[in-house]
Amino acid sequence: MTAPGGTTPAPGTLYVVATPIGNLDDIGARALRVLGEVALIAAEDTRHSARLLQHFGIATPLAACHEHNERDQGGRFLARLQAGEDVALISDAGTPLISDPGYHLVRQARAVGVPVVPVPGACALIAALSAAGLPSDRFIFEGFLPAKAGGRRARLEQVREESRTLIFYEAPHRILECLQDMRAVFGDERPALLARELTKTFETLKGLPLGELCAWVAADSNQQRGECVVLVAGWQAPEGEEAISAEALRVLDLLLGEMPLKRAAALAAEITGVRKNLLYQAALERQSRD
Ligand code: SAM
């Protein structure tokens, strides 16, 4: 990998390699080839990944790249890359950077001109969405919600009227309280789906309105174990009502903090072009909730 005519080697490539989220058969031939050929594998947890590599007979050396050392140790990997060696980045499961470490390394590598190549594969949110039967043309991924109830509810409130399908990751010990908060904020009737233990022995995909889904999970402690993704259908304006865009509601909220309700609705209507009556109703609803 030496630059033509020069002594500075051309940089190596940083491969961002997805690994399975449960079923080891989900790893692709290209991922195995890359993991076997690079000089070094930067892994979130080297002991965890050593077992994966051993399973596939791959002997490439591993070095830790996790959230606590990624910023400081990134230089170590960059030095190897800039010296012309290829490095693969993996996380414990699924696609690196998706609620996993890797962002700083990828960013730093790109900043210094190191080619970054994705080797795609498993990703829990995409696997769940692909089988959920909820609208998949537009969706938003919210990652993990805050662990504490106050922060969680506040975050859910922010996306209450989001019209795209919502996707969340959640830890098993919080799944019930998380679903209960979703039910409180989005309402009993909002369609949702719990995707648990994807690609594993106890894989479960249960689609129900939030009220029923909460009751189903509460009644069976097995549903409160393992890894899970929660999908919630986007907000739909009640029949006969026009939808108010999230941006119009944001403007309304800002104005409500500064002036009386009627004036805020009128001004928001002027700014956003949404009918005044509609914004007035929305303002009343917001006030009754606070
Ligand atoms: N990078 C991973 C990916 O591409 O999906 C996500 C890593 S994040 C630290 C772990 C979370 O992903 C879990 O808490 C769970 O919400 C979700 N997850 C990972 N594997 C899963 C599986 N097999 N079934 C359901 N959810 C899973």
Coordinates of N, CA, C and O and ligand atoms in Angstrom, one line a residue, residues 21-22 44 91 93-100 122-125 144 168-172 195-200 227-229, ligand 1:
I21 N -26.7 -10.5 15.7 CA -27.3 -10.0 16.9 C -27.9 -11.2 17.7 O -28.7 -11.1 18.6
G22 N -27.5 -12.4 17.3 CA -27.9 -13.6 18.0 C -27.5 -14.9 17.2 O -26.6 -15.6 17.6
E44 N -15.4 -3.7 20.6 CA -16.0 -3.1 21.8 C -15.6 -3.8 23.1 O -15.2 -3.3 24.1
S91 N -18.6 -4.3 16.9 CA -19.1 -4.1 18.3 C -19.6 -5.4 18.8 O -19.4 -6.4 18.1
A93 N -22.5 -6.7 19.1 CA -23.5 -7.3 18.3 C -24.1 -6.3 17.3 O -24.2 -5.1 17.7
G94 N -24.4 -6.7 16.1 CA -25.0 -5.8 15.2 C -24.1 -4.9 14.5 O -22.9 -5.1 14.4
T95 N -24.6 -3.7 14.2 CA -23.9 -2.7 13.4 C -23.2 -1.8 14.3 O -23.9 -1.1 15.1
P96 N -21.8 -1.6 14.2 CA -21.2 -0.6 15.1 C -21.8 0.8 14.8 O -22.4 1.1 13.8
L97 N -21.7 1.6 15.8 CA -22.2 3.0 15.8 C -23.7 3.1 16.1 O -24.2 4.2 16.3
I98 N -24.4 2.0 15.9 CA -25.9 2.1 16.1 C -26.1 1.7 17.6 O -26.0 0.5 17.9
S99 N -26.2 2.7 18.4 CA -26.3 2.6 19.9 C -25.1 1.8 20.3 O -25.1 1.0 21.3
D100 N -24.0 2.0 19.7 CA -22.7 1.3 20.0 C -21.5 2.2 19.7 O -21.7 3.2 19.0
A122 N -26.3 -7.6 10.2 CA -27.5 -7.5 11.2 C -27.5 -6.1 11.9 O -26.5 -5.5 12.2
C123 N -28.7 -5.7 12.1 CA -29.0 -4.5 12.9 C -30.4 -4.7 13.5 O -31.4 -4.9 12.7
A124 N -30.5 -4.7 14.8 CA -31.8 -5.0 15.5 C -32.9 -4.2 15.0 O -34.0 -4.7 14.8
L125 N -32.7 -2.9 14.9 CA -33.9 -2.0 14.5 C -34.4 -2.3 13.1 O -35.6 -2.3 12.9
F144 N -31.9 4.4 22.8 CA -32.4 4.1 24.2 C -33.0 5.4 24.8 O -32.4 6.5 24.7
F168 N -37.5 2.2 19.2 CA -36.7 2.4 20.4 C -36.0 1.1 20.8 O -36.5 0.0 20.6
Y169 N -34.8 1.2 21.4 CA -34.1 0.1 22.0 C -34.5 0.2 23.5 O -34.6 1.3 24.1
E170 N -34.6 -0.9 24.2 CA -34.8 -0.9 25.6 C -34.2 -2.1 26.3 O -34.1 -3.1 25.8
A171 N -33.8 -1.8 27.6 CA -33.2 -2.9 28.4 C -34.4 -3.7 29.0 O -35.4 -3.2 29.3
P172 N -34.2 -5.0 29.1 CA -35.3 -5.9 29.6 C -35.9 -5.5 30.9 O -37.1 -5.5 31.2
A195 N -40.4 -6.5 19.7 CA -39.6 -7.5 19.0 C -38.5 -7.9 20.0 O -37.6 -7.1 20.3
R196 N -38.6 -9.2 20.4 CA -37.7 -9.6 21.5 C -36.8 -10.8 21.1 O -37.3 -11.6 20.3
E197 N -35.6 -10.8 21.5 CA -34.7 -11.9 21.2 C -34.6 -12.3 19.7 O -34.7 -13.5 19.3
L198 N -34.5 -11.3 18.9 CA -34.5 -11.5 17.4 C -33.4 -12.4 17.0 O -32.3 -12.3 17.5
T199 N -33.7 -13.3 16.1 CA -32.8 -14.3 15.6 C -32.4 -15.4 16.6 O -31.5 -16.2 16.3
K200 N -32.9 -15.4 17.8 CA -32.5 -16.3 18.8 C -33.7 -17.3 19.1 O -34.8 -17.2 18.6
E227 N -33.3 -9.3 25.0 CA -33.1 -8.0 24.3 C -34.3 -7.6 23.5 O -35.0 -8.4 22.9
C228 N -34.6 -6.3 23.6 CA -35.9 -5.9 22.9 C -35.8 -4.6 22.1 O -35.1 -3.7 22.5
V229 N -36.6 -4.6 21.1 CA -36.9 -3.4 20.3 C -38.4 -3.1 20.4 O -39.2 -4.0 20.3
Ligands
SAM1 N1 -25.5 -2.2 17.4 C1 -26.7 -3.0 17.7 C2 -27.6 -3.1 16.4 O1 -27.1 -2.9 15.3 O2 -28.8 -3.3 16.6 C3 -27.4 -2.5 18.9 C4 -26.5 -2.4 20.1 S1 -27.3 -1.8 21.5 C5 -26.0 -1.7 22.7 C6 -28.2 -3.2 22.2 C7 -29.7 -3.1 22.0 O3 -30.0 -3.5 20.7 C8 -30.4 -4.1 22.9 O4 -30.6 -3.5 24.2 C9 -31.7 -4.2 22.2 O5 -32.5 -3.1 22.4 C10 -31.2 -4.2 20.7 N2 -31.0 -5.6 20.3 C11 -29.8 -6.1 20.1 N3 -29.9 -7.4 19.7 C12 -31.2 -7.7 19.7 C13 -32.0 -8.8 19.5 N4 -31.4 -10.0 19.1 N5 -33.3 -8.8 19.6 C14 -33.9 -7.6 20.0 N6 -33.2 -6.5 20.2 C15 -31.9 -6.5 20.1

